[in-house]
Amino acid sequence: MAVERTLSIIKPDAVAKNVVGQILSRFEQAGLSIAAAKMVQLSQADAEGFYAEHKERPFFKDLVSFMISGPVVVQVLEGEGAVLKNRDLMGATNPKEAAAGTIRADFAESIDANAVHGSDSATSAAREIGYFFAETELCQRTR
Ligand code: GDP
Ligand code: MG
């Protein structure tokens, strides 16, 4: 499998619960490495632009308000099959449907406050990484 990068966001609910370290630990234990990371308070425009693909969805307004309700931790994860591996670690969007042992099953409260974001494809990952990080901010972690 090829080495890939994916964008991960620890959402405001998980930051508020002080489980940032536990979530990052899961990525590392699964063999993913952090290639870039920062804590940021998103503006409304930041959140709307990031989730632009969902702008016609009924939950868009709630999603944007939730994402700006507190700081988030944004990171680039690097490793073999990083996009799918991260989606597996995250679990289903609705924590009630998330498999046992996944991040959302263990830390998410609801479909809105669902602890983490992860890119859903290599194409999304490229766009989402570029949304938050300059090329010079990415550290190559895999040789
Ligand atoms: P993800 O890739 O698993 O995060 O899910 P999506 O890309 O489909 O949706 C983006 C985010 O919007 C999700 O993580 C949820 O927080 C939120 N969301 C998605 N579907 C719904 C929904 O049906 N209702 C509500 N309230 N929020 C939703
Ligand atoms: Mg998505």
PDB file of C-alpha atoms and ligand atoms in Angstrom:
ATOM      1  CA  MET A   1       0.000   0.000   0.000  1.00  0.00           C
ATOM      2  CA  ALA A   2       1.203   3.480  -0.788  1.00  0.00           C
ATOM      3  CA  VAL A   3       2.212   6.088   1.776  1.00  0.00           C
ATOM      4  CA  GLU A   4      -0.486   8.758   1.843  1.00  0.00           C
ATOM      5  CA  ARG A   5      -1.454  11.858   3.772  1.00  0.00           C
ATOM      6  CA  THR A   6      -4.883  12.682   5.157  1.00  0.00           C
ATOM      7  CA  LEU A   7      -6.372  15.636   7.013  1.00  0.00           C
ATOM      8  CA  SER A   8      -7.725  15.050  10.503  1.00  0.00           C
ATOM      9  CA  ILE A   9      -9.522  17.547  12.749  1.00  0.00           C
ATOM     10  CA  ILE A  10     -10.155  17.012  16.443  1.00  0.00           C
ATOM     11  CA  LYS A  11     -13.460  18.868  16.750  1.00  0.00           C
ATOM     12  CA  PRO A  12     -14.481  21.355  19.508  1.00  0.00           C
ATOM     13  CA  ASP A  13     -16.299  18.720  21.617  1.00  0.00           C
ATOM     14  CA  ALA A  14     -13.208  16.496  21.900  1.00  0.00           C
ATOM     15  CA  VAL A  15     -10.888  19.461  22.558  1.00  0.00           C
ATOM     16  CA  ALA A  16     -13.269  20.645  25.325  1.00  0.00           C
ATOM     17  CA  LYS A  17     -13.248  17.138  26.851  1.00  0.00           C
ATOM     18  CA  ASN A  18      -9.423  17.154  26.985  1.00  0.00           C
ATOM     19  CA  VAL A  19      -9.070  13.979  24.941  1.00  0.00           C
ATOM     20  CA  VAL A  20      -6.730  15.443  22.299  1.00  0.00           C
ATOM     21  CA  GLY A  21      -3.828  13.326  23.563  1.00  0.00           C
ATOM     22  CA  GLN A  22      -5.881  10.132  23.647  1.00  0.00           C
ATOM     23  CA  ILE A  23      -7.048  10.678  20.065  1.00  0.00           C
ATOM     24  CA  LEU A  24      -3.566  11.486  18.749  1.00  0.00           C
ATOM     25  CA  SER A  25      -2.321   8.377  20.539  1.00  0.00           C
ATOM     26  CA  ARG A  26      -4.746   6.211  18.588  1.00  0.00           C
ATOM     27  CA  PHE A  27      -3.378   7.545  15.300  1.00  0.00           C
ATOM     28  CA  GLU A  28       0.187   6.858  16.386  1.00  0.00           C
ATOM     29  CA  GLN A  29      -0.632   3.406  17.744  1.00  0.00           C
ATOM     30  CA  ALA A  30      -2.209   2.527  14.389  1.00  0.00           C
ATOM     31  CA  GLY A  31       1.035   3.395  12.595  1.00  0.00           C
ATOM     32  CA  LEU A  32       0.145   6.889  11.389  1.00  0.00           C
ATOM     33  CA  SER A  33       2.612   9.739  11.973  1.00  0.00           C
ATOM     34  CA  ILE A  34       1.823  13.416  12.485  1.00  0.00           C
ATOM     35  CA  ALA A  35       3.269  15.422   9.577  1.00  0.00           C
ATOM     36  CA  ALA A  36       1.810  18.792  10.711  1.00  0.00           C
ATOM     37  CA  ALA A  37      -0.418  19.984  13.570  1.00  0.00           C
ATOM     38  CA  LYS A  38      -1.937  23.154  14.997  1.00  0.00           C
ATOM     39  CA  MET A  39      -4.712  24.349  17.304  1.00  0.00           C
ATOM     40  CA  VAL A  40      -6.956  26.990  15.739  1.00  0.00           C
ATOM     41  CA  GLN A  41     -10.212  28.819  16.388  1.00  0.00           C
ATOM     42  CA  LEU A  42     -11.995  28.667  13.028  1.00  0.00           C
ATOM     43  CA  SER A  43     -13.915  31.702  11.784  1.00  0.00           C
ATOM     44  CA  GLN A  44     -17.339  31.253  10.210  1.00  0.00           C
ATOM     45  CA  ALA A  45     -15.789  31.800   6.769  1.00  0.00           C
ATOM     46  CA  ASP A  46     -13.098  29.170   7.506  1.00  0.00           C
ATOM     47  CA  ALA A  47     -15.700  26.577   8.498  1.00  0.00           C
ATOM     48  CA  GLU A  48     -18.038  27.388   5.589  1.00  0.00           C
ATOM     49  CA  GLY A  49     -15.193  27.114   3.086  1.00  0.00           C
ATOM     50  CA  PHE A  50     -13.891  23.896   4.554  1.00  0.00           C
ATOM     51  CA  TYR A  51     -17.332  22.231   4.441  1.00  0.00           C
ATOM     52  CA  ALA A  52     -18.396  23.859   1.131  1.00  0.00           C
ATOM     53  CA  GLU A  53     -19.346  20.437  -0.312  1.00  0.00           C
ATOM     54  CA  HIS A  54     -22.158  20.276   2.295  1.00  0.00           C
ATOM     55  CA  LYS A  55     -23.517  23.809   1.814  1.00  0.00           C
ATOM     56  CA  GLU A  56     -26.884  22.638   0.438  1.00  0.00           C
ATOM     57  CA  ARG A  57     -27.415  20.067   3.204  1.00  0.00           C
ATOM     58  CA  PRO A  58     -30.010  20.741   5.928  1.00  0.00           C
ATOM     59  CA  PHE A  59     -27.402  20.338   8.668  1.00  0.00           C
ATOM     60  CA  PHE A  60     -24.892  22.824   7.162  1.00  0.00           C
ATOM     61  CA  LYS A  61     -25.734  25.749   9.472  1.00  0.00           C
ATOM     62  CA  ASP A  62     -25.530  23.582  12.601  1.00  0.00           C
ATOM     63  CA  LEU A  63     -22.288  22.015  11.388  1.00  0.00           C
ATOM     64  CA  VAL A  64     -20.665  25.431  10.853  1.00  0.00           C
ATOM     65  CA  SER A  65     -21.856  26.789  14.248  1.00  0.00           C
ATOM     66  CA  PHE A  66     -20.568  23.687  15.959  1.00  0.00           C
ATOM     67  CA  MET A  67     -17.163  23.851  14.255  1.00  0.00           C
ATOM     68  CA  ILE A  68     -16.654  27.470  15.429  1.00  0.00           C
ATOM     69  CA  SER A  69     -17.915  26.843  18.981  1.00  0.00           C
ATOM     70  CA  GLY A  70     -14.372  26.361  20.299  1.00  0.00           C
ATOM     71  CA  PRO A  71     -10.836  25.605  19.175  1.00  0.00           C
ATOM     72  CA  VAL A  72     -10.010  22.588  17.017  1.00  0.00           C
ATOM     73  CA  VAL A  73      -6.754  20.691  16.523  1.00  0.00           C
ATOM     74  CA  VAL A  74      -5.959  20.183  12.846  1.00  0.00           C
ATOM     75  CA  GLN A  75      -3.349  17.651  11.798  1.00  0.00           C
ATOM     76  CA  VAL A  76      -1.962  15.927   8.764  1.00  0.00           C
ATOM     77  CA  LEU A  77      -1.513  12.185   9.284  1.00  0.00           C
ATOM     78  CA  GLU A  78       0.961  10.281   7.139  1.00  0.00           C
ATOM     79  CA  GLY A  79       1.362   6.564   6.588  1.00  0.00           C
ATOM     80  CA  GLU A  80       0.407   3.530   4.525  1.00  0.00           C
ATOM     81  CA  GLY A  81      -3.206   3.872   3.368  1.00  0.00           C
ATOM     82  CA  ALA A  82      -3.653   6.860   5.705  1.00  0.00           C
ATOM     83  CA  VAL A  83      -7.037   7.979   4.302  1.00  0.00           C
ATOM     84  CA  LEU A  84      -8.841   4.666   4.882  1.00  0.00           C
ATOM     85  CA  LYS A  85      -6.921   3.824   8.023  1.00  0.00           C
ATOM     86  CA  ASN A  86      -8.035   7.105   9.596  1.00  0.00           C
ATOM     87  CA  ARG A  87     -11.669   6.548   8.515  1.00  0.00           C
ATOM     88  CA  ASP A  88     -11.536   3.092  10.141  1.00  0.00           C
ATOM     89  CA  LEU A  89     -10.139   4.527  13.376  1.00  0.00           C
ATOM     90  CA  MET A  90     -12.841   7.256  13.379  1.00  0.00           C
ATOM     91  CA  GLY A  91     -15.888   5.004  12.974  1.00  0.00           C
ATOM     92  CA  ALA A  92     -19.275   5.903  11.469  1.00  0.00           C
ATOM     93  CA  THR A  93     -20.452   9.545  11.277  1.00  0.00           C
ATOM     94  CA  ASN A  94     -23.258   8.837  13.759  1.00  0.00           C
ATOM     95  CA  PRO A  95     -21.591   7.642  16.974  1.00  0.00           C
ATOM     96  CA  LYS A  96     -24.632   5.434  17.672  1.00  0.00           C
ATOM     97  CA  GLU A  97     -23.638   3.437  14.577  1.00  0.00           C
ATOM     98  CA  ALA A  98     -19.883   3.556  15.161  1.00  0.00           C
ATOM     99  CA  ALA A  99     -18.149   0.219  15.805  1.00  0.00           C
ATOM    100  CA  ALA A 100     -16.884  -0.468  19.328  1.00  0.00           C
ATOM    101  CA  GLY A 101     -13.375   0.792  19.937  1.00  0.00           C
ATOM    102  CA  THR A 102     -13.528   3.546  17.312  1.00  0.00           C
ATOM    103  CA  ILE A 103     -12.849   7.186  18.222  1.00  0.00           C
ATOM    104  CA  ARG A 104     -16.454   8.205  17.640  1.00  0.00           C
ATOM    105  CA  ALA A 105     -17.849   5.273  19.644  1.00  0.00           C
ATOM    106  CA  ASP A 106     -15.582   6.176  22.555  1.00  0.00           C
ATOM    107  CA  PHE A 107     -15.552   9.994  22.512  1.00  0.00           C
ATOM    108  CA  ALA A 108     -18.459  11.369  20.425  1.00  0.00           C
ATOM    109  CA  GLU A 109     -21.707  12.666  21.885  1.00  0.00           C
ATOM    110  CA  SER A 110     -23.944  12.975  18.819  1.00  0.00           C
ATOM    111  CA  ILE A 111     -23.921  13.230  15.028  1.00  0.00           C
ATOM    112  CA  ASP A 112     -23.123  16.952  15.403  1.00  0.00           C
ATOM    113  CA  ALA A 113     -20.542  16.673  18.177  1.00  0.00           C
ATOM    114  CA  ASN A 114     -18.780  13.661  16.723  1.00  0.00           C
ATOM    115  CA  ALA A 115     -15.200  14.258  17.887  1.00  0.00           C
ATOM    116  CA  VAL A 116     -13.256  14.047  14.627  1.00  0.00           C
ATOM    117  CA  HIS A 117     -13.153  14.880  10.933  1.00  0.00           C
ATOM    118  CA  GLY A 118     -11.171  12.813   8.450  1.00  0.00           C
ATOM    119  CA  SER A 119     -10.751  13.200   4.688  1.00  0.00           C
ATOM    120  CA  ASP A 120     -12.881  10.677   2.760  1.00  0.00           C
ATOM    121  CA  SER A 121     -10.593  10.216  -0.292  1.00  0.00           C
ATOM    122  CA  ALA A 122      -7.129  11.063  -1.572  1.00  0.00           C
ATOM    123  CA  THR A 123      -8.657  13.892  -3.630  1.00  0.00           C
ATOM    124  CA  SER A 124     -10.424  15.405  -0.590  1.00  0.00           C
ATOM    125  CA  ALA A 125      -7.253  14.971   1.451  1.00  0.00           C
ATOM    126  CA  ALA A 126      -5.220  17.029  -1.031  1.00  0.00           C
ATOM    127  CA  ARG A 127      -7.770  19.858  -0.987  1.00  0.00           C
ATOM    128  CA  GLU A 128      -8.262  19.774   2.789  1.00  0.00           C
ATOM    129  CA  ILE A 129      -4.533  19.682   3.602  1.00  0.00           C
ATOM    130  CA  GLY A 130      -4.021  22.677   1.297  1.00  0.00           C
ATOM    131  CA  TYR A 131      -6.896  24.477   3.033  1.00  0.00           C
ATOM    132  CA  PHE A 132      -5.022  24.490   6.348  1.00  0.00           C
ATOM    133  CA  PHE A 133      -1.329  24.070   5.630  1.00  0.00           C
ATOM    134  CA  ALA A 134       1.320  25.477   3.288  1.00  0.00           C
ATOM    135  CA  GLU A 135       3.563  22.887   1.626  1.00  0.00           C
ATOM    136  CA  THR A 136       6.477  24.181   3.766  1.00  0.00           C
ATOM    137  CA  GLU A 137       4.575  23.320   6.969  1.00  0.00           C
ATOM    138  CA  LEU A 138       4.387  19.604   6.117  1.00  0.00           C
ATOM    139  CA  CYS A 139       7.138  17.373   7.496  1.00  0.00           C
ATOM    140  CA  GLN A 140       7.896  14.127   5.721  1.00  0.00           C
ATOM    141  CA  ARG A 141       7.655  11.389   8.376  1.00  0.00           C
ATOM    142  CA  THR A 142       7.930   8.235   6.287  1.00  0.00           C
ATOM    143  CA  ARG A 143      11.011   7.222   4.290  1.00  0.00           C
TER     144      ARG A 143
HETATM  145  P1  GDP B   1     -18.009  12.492   8.006  1.00  0.00           P
HETATM  146  O1  GDP B   1     -17.149  12.467   6.771  1.00  0.00           O
HETATM  147  O2  GDP B   1     -18.154  11.140   8.647  1.00  0.00           O
HETATM  148  O3  GDP B   1     -17.563  13.539   9.016  1.00  0.00           O
HETATM  149  O4  GDP B   1     -19.489  12.891   7.561  1.00  0.00           O
HETATM  150  P2  GDP B   1     -20.009  13.869   6.389  1.00  0.00           P
HETATM  151  O5  GDP B   1     -18.881  14.358   5.544  1.00  0.00           O
HETATM  152  O6  GDP B   1     -21.153  13.204   5.729  1.00  0.00           O
HETATM  153  O7  GDP B   1     -20.616  15.104   7.199  1.00  0.00           O
HETATM  154  C1  GDP B   1     -19.785  16.099   7.774  1.00  0.00           C
HETATM  155  C2  GDP B   1     -20.251  16.343   9.203  1.00  0.00           C
HETATM  156  O8  GDP B   1     -21.565  16.891   9.166  1.00  0.00           O
HETATM  157  C3  GDP B   1     -20.381  15.072  10.050  1.00  0.00           C
HETATM  158  O9  GDP B   1     -19.184  14.693  10.694  1.00  0.00           O
HETATM  159  C4  GDP B   1     -21.434  15.463  11.056  1.00  0.00           C
HETATM  160  O10 GDP B   1     -20.885  16.181  12.160  1.00  0.00           O
HETATM  161  C5  GDP B   1     -22.328  16.386  10.254  1.00  0.00           C
HETATM  162  N1  GDP B   1     -23.482  15.619   9.718  1.00  0.00           N
HETATM  163  C6  GDP B   1     -23.476  14.732   8.709  1.00  0.00           C
HETATM  164  N2  GDP B   1     -24.702  14.212   8.479  1.00  0.00           N
HETATM  165  C7  GDP B   1     -25.505  14.813   9.382  1.00  0.00           C
HETATM  166  C8  GDP B   1     -26.894  14.724   9.652  1.00  0.00           C
HETATM  167  O11 GDP B   1     -27.653  13.972   9.024  1.00  0.00           O
HETATM  168  N3  GDP B   1     -27.379  15.509  10.665  1.00  0.00           N
HETATM  169  C9  GDP B   1     -26.555  16.349  11.388  1.00  0.00           C
HETATM  170  N4  GDP B   1     -27.098  17.091  12.358  1.00  0.00           N
HETATM  171  N5  GDP B   1     -25.239  16.454  11.166  1.00  0.00           N
HETATM  172  C10 GDP B   1     -24.717  15.709  10.171  1.00  0.00           C
HETATM  173 MG    MG B   2     -16.916  13.875   5.279  1.00  0.00          MG
END
